[in-house]
Structures are given as structure tokens and as C-alpha cells.
C-alpha positions as a Python dict, from the first residue, in 0.01 Angstrom:
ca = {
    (1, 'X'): (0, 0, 0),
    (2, 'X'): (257, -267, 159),
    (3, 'X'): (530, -234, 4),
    (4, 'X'): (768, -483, 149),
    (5, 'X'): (507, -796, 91),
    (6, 'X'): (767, -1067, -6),
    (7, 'X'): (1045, -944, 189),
    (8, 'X'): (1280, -1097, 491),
    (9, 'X'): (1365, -885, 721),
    (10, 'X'): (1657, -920, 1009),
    (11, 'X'): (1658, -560, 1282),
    (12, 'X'): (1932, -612, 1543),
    (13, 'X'): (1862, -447, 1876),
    (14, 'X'): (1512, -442, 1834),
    (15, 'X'): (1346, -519, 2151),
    (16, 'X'): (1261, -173, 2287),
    (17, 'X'): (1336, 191, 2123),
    (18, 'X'): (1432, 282, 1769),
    (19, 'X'): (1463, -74, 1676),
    (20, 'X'): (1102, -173, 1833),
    (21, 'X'): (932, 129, 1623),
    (22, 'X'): (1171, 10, 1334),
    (23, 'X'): (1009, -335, 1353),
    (24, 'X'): (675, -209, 1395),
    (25, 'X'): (694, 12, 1069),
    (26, 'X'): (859, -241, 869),
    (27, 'X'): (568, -506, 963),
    (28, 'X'): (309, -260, 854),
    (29, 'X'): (454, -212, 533),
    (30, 'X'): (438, -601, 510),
    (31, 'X'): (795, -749, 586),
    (32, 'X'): (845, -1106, 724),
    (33, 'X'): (1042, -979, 1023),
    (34, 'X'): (1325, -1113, 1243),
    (35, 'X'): (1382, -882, 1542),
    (36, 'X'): (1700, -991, 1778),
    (37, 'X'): (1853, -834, 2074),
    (38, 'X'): (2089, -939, 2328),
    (39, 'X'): (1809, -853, 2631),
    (40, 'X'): (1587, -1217, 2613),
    (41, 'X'): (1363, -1104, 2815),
    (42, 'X'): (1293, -783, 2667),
    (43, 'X'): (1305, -918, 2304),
    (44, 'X'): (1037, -1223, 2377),
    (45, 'X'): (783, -977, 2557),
    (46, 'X'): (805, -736, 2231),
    (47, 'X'): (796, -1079, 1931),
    (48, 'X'): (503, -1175, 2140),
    (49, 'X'): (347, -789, 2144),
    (50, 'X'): (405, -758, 1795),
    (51, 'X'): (379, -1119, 1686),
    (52, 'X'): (755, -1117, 1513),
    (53, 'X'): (1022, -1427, 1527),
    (54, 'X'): (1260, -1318, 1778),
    (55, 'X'): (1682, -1456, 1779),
    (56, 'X'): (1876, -1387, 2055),
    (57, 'X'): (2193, -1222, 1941),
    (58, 'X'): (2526, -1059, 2074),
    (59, 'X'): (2621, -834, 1772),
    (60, 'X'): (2980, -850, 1919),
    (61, 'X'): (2994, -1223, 1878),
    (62, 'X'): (3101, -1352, 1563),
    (63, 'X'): (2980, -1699, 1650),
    (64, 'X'): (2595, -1547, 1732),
    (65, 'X'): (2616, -1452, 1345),
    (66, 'X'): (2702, -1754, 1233),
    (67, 'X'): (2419, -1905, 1365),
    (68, 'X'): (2217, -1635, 1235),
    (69, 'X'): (2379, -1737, 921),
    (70, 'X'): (2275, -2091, 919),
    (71, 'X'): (1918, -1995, 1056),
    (72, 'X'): (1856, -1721, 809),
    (73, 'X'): (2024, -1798, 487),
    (74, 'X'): (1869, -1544, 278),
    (75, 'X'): (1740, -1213, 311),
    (76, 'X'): (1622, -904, 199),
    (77, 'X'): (1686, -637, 401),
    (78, 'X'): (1921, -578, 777),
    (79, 'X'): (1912, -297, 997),
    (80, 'X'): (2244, -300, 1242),
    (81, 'X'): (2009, -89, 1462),
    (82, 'X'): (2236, -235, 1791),
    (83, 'X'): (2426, -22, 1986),
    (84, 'X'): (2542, 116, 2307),
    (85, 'X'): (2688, 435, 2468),
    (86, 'X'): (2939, 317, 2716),
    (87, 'X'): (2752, 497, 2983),
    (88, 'X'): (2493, 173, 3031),
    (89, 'X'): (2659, 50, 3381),
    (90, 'X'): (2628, 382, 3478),
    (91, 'X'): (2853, 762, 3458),
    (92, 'X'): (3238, 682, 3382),
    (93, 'X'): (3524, 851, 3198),
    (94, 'X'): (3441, 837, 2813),
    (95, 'X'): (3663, 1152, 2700),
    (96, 'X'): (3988, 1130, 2516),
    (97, 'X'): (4183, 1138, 2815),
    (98, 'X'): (4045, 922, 3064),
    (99, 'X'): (3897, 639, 2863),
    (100, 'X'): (4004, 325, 2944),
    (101, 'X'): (4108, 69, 2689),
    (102, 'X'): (3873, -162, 2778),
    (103, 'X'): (3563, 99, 2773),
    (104, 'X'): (3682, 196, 2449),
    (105, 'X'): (3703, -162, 2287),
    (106, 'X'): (3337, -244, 2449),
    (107, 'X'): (3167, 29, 2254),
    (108, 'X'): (3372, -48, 1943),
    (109, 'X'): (3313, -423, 1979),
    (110, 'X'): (2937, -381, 1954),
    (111, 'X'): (2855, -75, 1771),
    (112, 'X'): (3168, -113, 1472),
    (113, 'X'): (3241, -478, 1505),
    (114, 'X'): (2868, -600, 1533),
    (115, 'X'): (2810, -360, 1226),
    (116, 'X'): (3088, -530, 1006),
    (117, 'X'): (2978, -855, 1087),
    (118, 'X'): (2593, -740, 1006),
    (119, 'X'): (2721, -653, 647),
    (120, 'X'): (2913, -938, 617),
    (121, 'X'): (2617, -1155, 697),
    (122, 'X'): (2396, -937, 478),
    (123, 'X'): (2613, -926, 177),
    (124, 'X'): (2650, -1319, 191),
    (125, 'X'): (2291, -1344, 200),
    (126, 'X'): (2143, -1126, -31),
    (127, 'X'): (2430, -1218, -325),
    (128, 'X'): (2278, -1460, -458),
    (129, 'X'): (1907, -1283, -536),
    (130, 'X'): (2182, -1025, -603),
    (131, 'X'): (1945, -754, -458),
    (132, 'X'): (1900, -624, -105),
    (133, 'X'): (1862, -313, 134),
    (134, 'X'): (2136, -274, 407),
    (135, 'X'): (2063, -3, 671),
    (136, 'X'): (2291, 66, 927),
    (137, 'X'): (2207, 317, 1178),
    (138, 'X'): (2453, 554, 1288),
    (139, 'X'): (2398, 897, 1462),
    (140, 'X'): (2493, 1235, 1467),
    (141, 'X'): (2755, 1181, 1669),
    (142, 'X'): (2892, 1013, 1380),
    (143, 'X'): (2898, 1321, 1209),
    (144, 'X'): (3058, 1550, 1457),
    (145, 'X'): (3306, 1545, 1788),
    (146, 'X'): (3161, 1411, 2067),
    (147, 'X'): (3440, 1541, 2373),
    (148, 'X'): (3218, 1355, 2648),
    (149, 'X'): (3187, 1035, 2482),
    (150, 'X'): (3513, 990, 2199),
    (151, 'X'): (3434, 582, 2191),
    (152, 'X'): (3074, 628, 2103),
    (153, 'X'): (3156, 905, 1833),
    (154, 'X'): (3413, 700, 1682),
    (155, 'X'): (3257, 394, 1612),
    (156, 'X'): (2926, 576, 1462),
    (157, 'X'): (3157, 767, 1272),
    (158, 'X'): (3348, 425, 1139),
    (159, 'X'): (2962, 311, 1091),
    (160, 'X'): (2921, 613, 852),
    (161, 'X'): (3236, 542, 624),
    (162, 'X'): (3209, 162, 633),
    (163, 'X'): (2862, 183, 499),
    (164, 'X'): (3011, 399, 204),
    (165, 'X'): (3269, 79, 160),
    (166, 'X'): (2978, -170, 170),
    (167, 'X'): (2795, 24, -113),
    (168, 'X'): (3077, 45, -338),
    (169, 'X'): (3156, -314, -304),
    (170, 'X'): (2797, -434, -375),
    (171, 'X'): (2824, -218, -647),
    (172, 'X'): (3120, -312, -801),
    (173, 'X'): (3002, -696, -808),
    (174, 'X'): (2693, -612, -990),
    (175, 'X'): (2445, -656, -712),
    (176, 'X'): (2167, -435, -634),
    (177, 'X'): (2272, -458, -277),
    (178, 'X'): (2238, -106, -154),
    (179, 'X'): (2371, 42, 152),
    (180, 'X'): (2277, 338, 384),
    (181, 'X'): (2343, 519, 667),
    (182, 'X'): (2087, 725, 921),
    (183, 'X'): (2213, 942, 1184),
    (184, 'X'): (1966, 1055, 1442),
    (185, 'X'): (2012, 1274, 1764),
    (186, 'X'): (1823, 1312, 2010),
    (187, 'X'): (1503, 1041, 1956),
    (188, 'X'): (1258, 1017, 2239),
    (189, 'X'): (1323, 687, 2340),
    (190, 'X'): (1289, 509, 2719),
    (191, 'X'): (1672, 636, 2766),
    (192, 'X'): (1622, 975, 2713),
    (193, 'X'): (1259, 1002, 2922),
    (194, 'X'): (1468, 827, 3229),
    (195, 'X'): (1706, 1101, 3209),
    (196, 'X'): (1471, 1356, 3193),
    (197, 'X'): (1305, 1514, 3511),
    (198, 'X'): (966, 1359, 3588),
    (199, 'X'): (657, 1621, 3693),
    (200, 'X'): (728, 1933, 3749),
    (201, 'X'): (1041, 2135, 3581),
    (202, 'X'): (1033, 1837, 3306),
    (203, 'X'): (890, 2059, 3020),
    (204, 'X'): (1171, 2357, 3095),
    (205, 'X'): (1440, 2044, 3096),
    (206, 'X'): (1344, 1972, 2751),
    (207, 'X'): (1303, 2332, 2644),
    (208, 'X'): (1663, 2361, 2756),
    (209, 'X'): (1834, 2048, 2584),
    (210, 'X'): (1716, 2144, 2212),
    (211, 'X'): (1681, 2526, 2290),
    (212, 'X'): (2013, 2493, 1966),
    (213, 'X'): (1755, 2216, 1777),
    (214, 'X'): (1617, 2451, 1490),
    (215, 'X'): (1278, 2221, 1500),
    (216, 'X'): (1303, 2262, 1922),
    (217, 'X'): (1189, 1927, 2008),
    (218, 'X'): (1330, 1564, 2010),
    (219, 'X'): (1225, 1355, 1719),
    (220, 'X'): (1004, 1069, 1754),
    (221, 'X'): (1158, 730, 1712),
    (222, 'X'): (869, 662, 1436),
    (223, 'X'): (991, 915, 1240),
    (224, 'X'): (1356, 713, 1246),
    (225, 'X'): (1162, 416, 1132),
    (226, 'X'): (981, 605, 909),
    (227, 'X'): (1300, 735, 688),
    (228, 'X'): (1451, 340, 710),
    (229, 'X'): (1103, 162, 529),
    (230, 'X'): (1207, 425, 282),
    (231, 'X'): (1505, 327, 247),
    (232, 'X'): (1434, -60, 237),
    (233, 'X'): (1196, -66, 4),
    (234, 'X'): (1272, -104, -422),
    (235, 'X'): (1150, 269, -440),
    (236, 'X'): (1488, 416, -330),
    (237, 'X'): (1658, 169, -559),
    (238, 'X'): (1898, 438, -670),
    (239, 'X'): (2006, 522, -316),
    (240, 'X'): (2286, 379, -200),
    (241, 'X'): (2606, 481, -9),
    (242, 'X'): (2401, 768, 120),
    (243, 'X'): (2350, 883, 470),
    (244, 'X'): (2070, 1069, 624),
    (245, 'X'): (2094, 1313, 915),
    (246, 'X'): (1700, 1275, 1124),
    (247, 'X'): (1811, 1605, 1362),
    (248, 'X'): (1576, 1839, 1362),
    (249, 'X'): (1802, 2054, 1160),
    (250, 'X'): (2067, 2071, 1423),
    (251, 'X'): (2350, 2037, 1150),
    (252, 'X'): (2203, 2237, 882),
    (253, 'X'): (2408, 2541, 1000),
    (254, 'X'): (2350, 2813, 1285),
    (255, 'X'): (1998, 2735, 1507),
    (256, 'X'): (1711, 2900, 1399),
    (257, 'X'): (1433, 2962, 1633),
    (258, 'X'): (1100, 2953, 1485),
    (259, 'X'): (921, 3269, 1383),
}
């Protein structure tokens, strides 16, 4: 059964990865579906593979919203799926340390800032139906200390709270405007498998990086779009301010291996 017939849709960073399978779920389960991305290339080849509307925005950009604003005036559900490391122009100091300012403010600006203006936009467009589903995906780095990468940890760690702030807001108005968090680690996505050894000594170089993942394999980014058409459709109406670890049980505790 479809159980977003009905429903506008708006995934940022959706033109490959997490966002792509996010999209992909979300259309199944019969949303009208926006995806955007700041990659135009990338984001027309996947509307046109999936048949979706595609906007090109910069999350970071608070005049890119306001267009979406004007272009999109009402909606039902956002995922601020858009994000980056700090490690995309390649290896560079990201510890406490050695981080540059500017490094620092780059991750913040789009991960943080884009996800403040996402709510923003989503609140202001969902008001006045006075119902809605934001989901704003975080990680698990937003749950612990990331020494290798503080700027990245910190803004999916503000992600985390602000979501919290979001829901209590909505909720203090009235509205049945609910917000969520999800915090994955380590999703198979086109980042990981290029960082991964190809052919041979590939399968022991997986074995090793979630030998401490109780479940001892990566999770599949349809499993991280499976959890978020949960949570965006009227089912989970009582869920809000909530936020979901998709880890393979890497934070329940101690590692278990398997029996």
C-alpha cells in the first residue's frame, strides 16, 4: 500500500547515495518528489532515471532557499539529507588541533546552516496545513567524538539537538509538524566502495573496518531510506523529537560477534 499518495516531498542532496535510495523509496510509497543537489549534472541524470523534478540547490545559501521557497510553497515532508565531510578536496587536517577556521566553517555552513535553513523553510511551509514530517539526517558521529574529523562531528551533533528544538516548537504552536533525527554509520554508498580496495584483499578490508560492528557488515543505504518513509508517513504520527541510530548495533554497548 502507498502510503504517501497525496504528499510533496523536498530531499536535499539527493542525486547519488543515501539521498538517491531516499528518493527512490519515498516515490514507491507514492510521494510527489522534489530531489535537489548542488552537483547539476549528477542531479539531472538521476530526475531523469527516476523521473523526479529536480532544483538545483546550495543548502549553504540562504538565497537558494528562498527560491525554493517561492517555487515550493507548501509541503509535506523535507529530508536535509545534504552534507559533507570536509575531506571532499581530498586528506587535510580535520582534528581539534589543526583545523583551520575556514575548514571548520565549510562543514558547518552546509551540514548545520543548510539544516536550519531546511527547517526554517519546512516549518513555514507546512504551518499552514499545520501538519508535516521533517527528517533531518544526522549520523553517528553525531552521537559520539569523532578525533579525526571534530567539524563533521560537531555539526551532526548540532543536527541532533536542533531537531529536538524544531519538534518542540512545532509542538508548542499546535502543529502536527513532527521532527526527527537518523544517524547512520557506515552505509555502503559510492564513497565508501571508492575507499575500499578493489579485487583482491577487498573482502578482508571490509572484514576489518566493522570487525567492532555487532551486525559485521555496512548497512545498505535502502535500509536508511527504509527507516525515513517510516518516519514520513501519518503512521509514526506520535514520533517526534526522536532520533534513530541505523548502526548495526555499534552503539548498543560492547561488540558482539555473532554466535
Amino acid at each position: 500500500m502507498q502510503k504517501l499518495q497525496n504528499k510533496k516531498a523536498l530531499i536535499t542532496g539527493a542525486a547519488r547515495g543515501i539521498g538517491r535510495a531516499i528518493a527512490e523509496r519515498l516515490k514507491e510509497e507514492g510521494a510527489d518528489i522534489v530531489i535537489t543537489d548542488i552537483d547539476d549534472e549528477a542531479l539531472h541524470q538521476t530526475g531523469y532515471e527516476l523521473d523526479l523534478e529536480t532544483h538545483i540547490l546550495d543548502v549553504s545559501k540562504e538565497s537558494d532557499w528562498l527560491e525554493v521557497s517561492k517555487k515550493y510553497p507548501y509541503i509535506d515532508i523535507l529530508v536535509n539529507n545534504a552534507g559533507i565531510t570536509g575531506f571532499e578536496n581530498g586528506i587535510r587536517a580535520q582534528d581539534p588541533e589543526n583545523t583551520s577556521l575556514d575548514d571548520w566553517c565549510k562543514v558547518h555552513a552546509v551540514n548545520l546552516d543548510g539544516t536550519f535553513m531546511g527547517c526554517r523553510y519546512a516549518i513555514g511551509a507546512m504551518k499552514e496545513k499545520g501538519t508535516g514530517s521533517i527528517i533531518n539526517i544526522s549520523s553517528r558521529s553525531g552521537m559520539v567524538g569523532i578525533a579525526g574529523a571534530a567539524a563533521y562531528a560537531s555539526s551532526k551533533a548540532a543536527i541532533r539537538n536542533h531537531s529536538k528544538s524544531v519538534a518542540l516548537y512545532c509542538a508548542r504552536q499546535g502543529w502536527k509538524i513532527r521532527c526527527n533525527s537518523i544517524h547512520p554509520a557506515a552505509i555502503m554508498t559510492l564513497m565508501w566502495d571508492a575507499m575500499l580496495p578493489q579485487g583482491e584483499g577487498r573482502e578482508a578490508a571490509i572484514d576489518a573496518f566493522v570487525k567492532d560492528t555487532p551486525l559485521r557488515r555496512f548497512g545498505e543505504v535502502s535500509e536508511v531510506a527504509a527507516l525515513t518513509a517510516m518516519l514520513a508517513n501519518d503512521e509514526s504520527g506520535y514520533i517526534t523529537g526522536a532520533e534513530f541510530t541505523i548502526d548495526g548495533g555499534l552503539l548498543a554497548g560492547s561488540a558482539a560477534a555473532p554466535g
